[in-house]
Amino acid sequence: TQLLEQSPQFLSIQEGENLTVYCNSSSVFSSLQWYRQEPGEGPVLLVTVVTGGEVKKLKRLTFQFGDARKDSSLHITAAQPGDTGLYLCAGGKRLTFGEGTQLTVNP
Amino acid sequence: GAVVSQHPSWVICKSGTSVKIECRSLDFQATTMFWYRQFPKQSLMLMATSNEGSKATYEQGVEKDKFLINHASLTLSTLTVTSAHPEDSSFYICSAHSGSVVGELFFGEGSRLTVL
């Protein structure tokens, strides 16, 4: 079973701060996805990373896939209250999900 | 992106009754759909994989007689929670591959089940 560990599980920061969320595994993944979920809604796909070392940017969000394709990170610059939500990484044939990172950005 | 729709978005029922949740892929065909359960502030737990025209594949610990899954067409999968009890109260979410990128899933809006 391919397991994904996310850290931190909870993060509360002030508006304007930067943050990084990590997604780690001992297994190699052909691709990893990052999702964002708001309360009472289904997760929404943010990005898919496929190539080791790949970096993708989505406005203030920067996603990186580790060279060995075992880990990924999500960096948010100048966080805003609208970034508040549950961030999930996922990967593998059976789409294993990490435990999630609950981000709260305070105005 | 691809659109997946769930219905109902929330349902309240009495203990002992059965509840059906529908998951539809609106703009693509999905031979496989997935059903998840999610508790507050926790991640998604895969319950079963729904296969069009064949039996669903259940994850370990998920009672197949309790959570009936039917995938009768390429755009519809249903999850029926039979003889629901308060401990079945949860947020149920479905997802499907659109097929355009391997591993990418599109999720329904989720269905909040409350069993009294």
CSV table of C-alpha atoms in Angstrom, one decimal:
chain,number,residue,atom,x,y,z
A,1,THR,CA,0.0,0.0,0.0
A,2,GLN,CA,1.3,3.4,-1.0
A,3,LEU,CA,1.0,5.8,1.9
A,4,LEU,CA,1.2,9.5,1.9
A,5,GLU,CA,2.0,11.6,4.9
A,6,GLN,CA,1.1,15.3,5.0
A,7,SER,CA,2.4,17.9,7.3
A,8,PRO,CA,1.5,19.9,9.0
A,9,GLN,CA,-2.0,18.7,9.7
A,10,PHE,CA,-3.2,22.0,11.0
A,11,LEU,CA,-1.9,25.5,10.1
A,12,SER,CA,-3.2,28.8,11.3
A,13,ILE,CA,-1.5,31.9,9.9
A,14,GLN,CA,-2.1,35.6,9.4
A,15,GLU,CA,-2.9,37.1,6.1
A,16,GLY,CA,0.2,37.9,4.1
A,17,GLU,CA,2.3,35.2,5.5
A,18,ASN,CA,3.9,32.4,3.4
A,19,LEU,CA,3.5,28.7,4.1
A,20,THR,CA,4.6,25.3,2.8
A,21,VAL,CA,2.7,22.0,3.0
A,22,TYR,CA,4.6,18.8,2.6
A,23,CYS,CA,3.4,15.4,1.2
A,24,ASN,CA,5.9,12.6,1.7
A,25,SER,CA,6.0,8.9,0.9
A,26,SER,CA,8.5,6.0,0.9
A,27,SER,CA,6.9,4.9,-2.4
A,28,VAL,CA,7.5,6.2,-5.9
A,29,PHE,CA,4.4,7.7,-7.6
A,30,SER,CA,3.9,8.2,-11.3
A,31,SER,CA,2.0,11.3,-10.5
A,32,LEU,CA,0.7,13.2,-7.5
A,33,GLN,CA,-2.3,15.5,-7.4
A,34,TRP,CA,-3.2,18.3,-5.0
A,35,TYR,CA,-6.7,19.1,-4.1
A,36,ARG,CA,-8.4,21.9,-2.1
A,37,GLN,CA,-11.6,21.3,-0.3
A,38,GLU,CA,-13.9,23.7,1.4
A,39,PRO,CA,-16.4,22.7,4.1
A,40,GLY,CA,-19.5,20.9,2.8
A,41,GLU,CA,-18.1,20.6,-0.7
A,42,GLY,CA,-16.1,18.0,-2.7
A,43,PRO,CA,-12.4,18.4,-3.3
A,44,VAL,CA,-11.3,20.5,-6.3
A,45,LEU,CA,-8.3,19.5,-8.3
A,46,LEU,CA,-5.5,22.2,-8.2
A,47,VAL,CA,-2.7,20.5,-10.1
A,48,THR,CA,-1.1,17.3,-11.2
A,49,VAL,CA,2.7,16.8,-11.1
A,50,VAL,CA,4.2,14.1,-13.2
A,51,THR,CA,7.9,14.6,-13.8
A,52,GLY,CA,10.5,14.4,-11.1
A,53,GLY,CA,11.7,17.8,-10.1
A,54,GLU,CA,8.7,19.5,-11.8
A,55,VAL,CA,7.6,22.8,-10.6
A,56,LYS,CA,4.1,24.2,-11.4
A,57,LYS,CA,2.7,27.6,-10.5
A,58,LEU,CA,-0.9,28.5,-10.0
A,59,LYS,CA,-1.0,32.2,-9.2
A,60,ARG,CA,0.4,32.4,-5.6
A,61,LEU,CA,0.6,28.6,-5.3
A,62,THR,CA,3.8,26.8,-6.2
A,63,PHE,CA,3.8,23.0,-6.5
A,64,GLN,CA,6.9,20.9,-6.6
A,65,PHE,CA,7.4,17.2,-7.3
A,66,GLY,CA,10.5,15.7,-5.7
A,67,ASP,CA,13.3,14.4,-8.0
A,68,ALA,CA,12.7,10.8,-6.9
A,69,ARG,CA,8.9,11.3,-7.2
A,70,LYS,CA,8.3,10.3,-3.6
A,71,ASP,CA,7.3,13.7,-2.2
A,72,SER,CA,5.7,16.9,-3.2
A,73,SER,CA,5.3,20.3,-1.6
A,74,LEU,CA,2.8,23.2,-1.9
A,75,HIS,CA,4.0,26.7,-1.2
A,76,ILE,CA,1.6,29.6,-0.8
A,77,THR,CA,2.9,33.1,-1.0
A,78,ALA,CA,1.2,36.0,0.7
A,79,ALA,CA,-1.7,33.8,1.9
A,80,GLN,CA,-5.2,35.3,1.9
A,81,PRO,CA,-8.3,34.4,3.9
A,82,GLY,CA,-9.7,32.9,0.6
A,83,ASP,CA,-7.0,30.3,0.8
A,84,THR,CA,-8.6,28.8,3.9
A,85,GLY,CA,-9.5,25.1,3.3
A,86,LEU,CA,-8.4,21.5,3.5
A,87,TYR,CA,-5.5,20.8,1.2
A,88,LEU,CA,-5.1,17.1,0.2
A,89,CYS,CA,-2.3,15.4,-1.8
A,90,ALA,CA,-3.2,12.2,-3.5
A,91,GLY,CA,-1.6,9.6,-5.8
A,92,GLY,CA,-1.3,6.0,-6.9
A,93,LYS,CA,-3.5,3.7,-8.8
A,94,ARG,CA,-5.9,3.5,-5.9
A,95,LEU,CA,-5.6,7.2,-5.4
A,96,THR,CA,-4.3,7.2,-1.8
A,97,PHE,CA,-5.0,10.5,0.0
A,98,GLY,CA,-2.8,12.1,2.6
A,99,GLU,CA,-4.3,13.0,5.9
A,100,GLY,CA,-4.8,16.6,4.7
A,101,THR,CA,-3.7,20.0,5.9
A,102,GLN,CA,-6.3,22.2,7.4
A,103,LEU,CA,-5.2,25.8,6.6
A,104,THR,CA,-6.8,28.8,8.2
A,105,VAL,CA,-5.7,32.2,7.1
A,106,ASN,CA,-6.8,34.9,9.5
A,107,PRO,CA,-7.5,38.5,8.2
B,1,GLY,CA,-12.7,20.5,-16.1
B,2,ALA,CA,-15.0,17.6,-16.0
B,3,VAL,CA,-18.2,17.8,-14.0
B,4,VAL,CA,-19.4,15.3,-11.5
B,5,SER,CA,-22.7,15.9,-9.7
B,6,GLN,CA,-24.1,14.3,-6.5
B,7,HIS,CA,-27.7,14.2,-5.3
B,8,PRO,CA,-28.9,14.8,-2.7
B,9,SER,CA,-26.5,17.3,-1.2
B,10,TRP,CA,-27.9,16.6,2.2
B,11,VAL,CA,-30.3,14.2,3.7
B,12,ILE,CA,-31.7,13.5,7.1
B,13,CYS,CA,-33.3,10.1,7.8
B,14,LYS,CA,-34.6,8.0,10.7
B,15,SER,CA,-32.6,5.1,12.0
B,16,GLY,CA,-33.4,1.9,10.2
B,17,THR,CA,-34.3,3.5,6.9
B,18,SER,CA,-32.3,3.3,3.6
B,19,VAL,CA,-30.9,6.2,1.8
B,20,LYS,CA,-29.8,6.4,-1.8
B,21,ILE,CA,-27.1,8.8,-3.1
B,22,GLU,CA,-26.6,9.4,-6.8
B,23,CYS,CA,-23.4,10.3,-8.5
B,24,ARG,CA,-23.5,11.4,-12.1
B,25,SER,CA,-20.8,12.4,-14.6
B,26,LEU,CA,-22.4,15.2,-16.6
B,27,ASP,CA,-20.0,15.7,-19.5
B,28,PHE,CA,-18.1,12.5,-19.8
B,29,GLN,CA,-18.5,8.7,-19.5
B,30,ALA,CA,-17.0,7.0,-16.4
B,31,THR,CA,-16.5,3.3,-16.4
B,32,THR,CA,-15.2,3.6,-12.9
B,33,MET,CA,-16.4,5.8,-10.1
B,34,PHE,CA,-15.2,5.9,-6.5
B,35,TRP,CA,-17.1,6.4,-3.2
B,36,TYR,CA,-15.5,8.0,-0.2
B,37,ARG,CA,-16.5,8.8,3.3
B,38,GLN,CA,-15.2,11.7,5.2
B,39,PHE,CA,-15.4,12.7,8.9
B,40,PRO,CA,-15.1,16.3,10.0
B,41,LYS,CA,-11.6,17.8,9.4
B,42,GLN,CA,-10.3,14.4,8.2
B,43,SER,CA,-9.2,13.2,4.9
B,44,LEU,CA,-11.2,11.1,2.5
B,45,MET,CA,-11.4,7.4,3.1
B,46,LEU,CA,-12.0,5.2,0.0
B,47,MET,CA,-15.0,2.9,0.6
B,48,ALA,CA,-15.4,1.2,-2.8
B,49,THR,CA,-14.7,1.3,-6.5
B,50,SER,CA,-17.8,1.3,-8.6
B,51,ASN,CA,-17.4,-0.5,-12.0
B,52,GLU,CA,-19.9,-0.1,-14.7
B,53,GLY,CA,-21.7,-3.3,-15.5
B,54,SER,CA,-20.0,-5.3,-12.8
B,55,LYS,CA,-19.7,-5.7,-9.0
B,56,ALA,CA,-18.1,-3.0,-7.0
B,57,THR,CA,-14.8,-3.5,-5.2
B,58,TYR,CA,-15.0,-2.8,-1.6
B,59,GLU,CA,-12.1,-1.7,0.7
B,60,GLN,CA,-11.2,-3.7,3.7
B,61,GLY,CA,-13.6,-3.1,6.6
B,62,VAL,CA,-16.4,-1.7,4.4
B,63,GLU,CA,-19.6,-3.8,4.6
B,64,LYS,CA,-20.8,-4.5,1.1
B,65,ASP,CA,-24.3,-5.4,2.4
B,66,LYS,CA,-24.5,-2.2,4.3
B,67,PHE,CA,-23.3,0.1,1.5
B,68,LEU,CA,-24.8,-1.1,-1.8
B,69,ILE,CA,-23.3,0.2,-4.9
B,70,ASN,CA,-24.8,0.1,-8.4
B,71,HIS,CA,-23.2,1.4,-11.5
B,72,ALA,CA,-25.8,0.7,-14.1
B,73,SER,CA,-24.7,3.2,-16.8
B,74,LEU,CA,-21.5,5.0,-17.9
B,75,THR,CA,-22.7,8.2,-16.2
B,76,LEU,CA,-24.5,7.1,-13.0
B,77,SER,CA,-23.4,5.3,-9.9
B,78,THR,CA,-25.5,5.0,-6.8
B,79,LEU,CA,-24.6,4.3,-3.2
B,80,THR,CA,-27.4,3.0,-0.9
B,81,VAL,CA,-26.9,3.1,2.8
B,82,THR,CA,-29.1,0.3,4.0
B,83,SER,CA,-30.7,0.2,7.5
B,84,ALA,CA,-28.9,3.4,8.4
B,85,HIS,CA,-27.8,4.1,12.0
B,86,PRO,CA,-26.5,7.2,13.6
B,87,GLU,CA,-22.9,6.0,13.2
B,88,ASP,CA,-23.4,6.1,9.5
B,89,SER,CA,-23.8,9.8,9.6
B,90,SER,CA,-21.1,11.3,7.5
B,91,PHE,CA,-20.1,13.2,4.4
B,92,TYR,CA,-20.1,10.9,1.4
B,93,ILE,CA,-18.3,11.9,-1.8
B,94,CYS,CA,-18.0,10.3,-5.2
B,95,SER,CA,-15.4,10.9,-7.9
B,96,ALA,CA,-14.6,9.7,-11.4
B,97,HIS,CA,-11.8,9.8,-13.9
B,98,SER,CA,-12.4,11.9,-16.9
B,99,GLY,CA,-9.8,9.8,-18.7
B,100,SER,CA,-7.8,12.8,-20.0
B,101,VAL,CA,-5.0,12.6,-17.5
B,102,VAL,CA,-4.1,9.5,-15.7
B,103,GLY,CA,-4.8,9.8,-11.9
B,104,GLU,CA,-6.8,13.0,-12.1
B,105,LEU,CA,-10.2,12.7,-10.4
B,106,PHE,CA,-13.2,15.0,-10.4
B,107,PHE,CA,-15.3,15.0,-7.3
B,108,GLY,CA,-19.0,15.5,-6.7
B,109,GLU,CA,-20.2,18.1,-4.3
B,110,GLY,CA,-20.7,15.6,-1.5
B,111,SER,CA,-23.7,14.4,0.3
B,112,ARG,CA,-24.2,15.0,4.0
B,113,LEU,CA,-26.1,12.2,5.7
B,114,THR,CA,-27.5,12.6,9.1
B,115,VAL,CA,-29.2,9.6,10.7
B,116,LEU,CA,-31.4,10.4,13.7
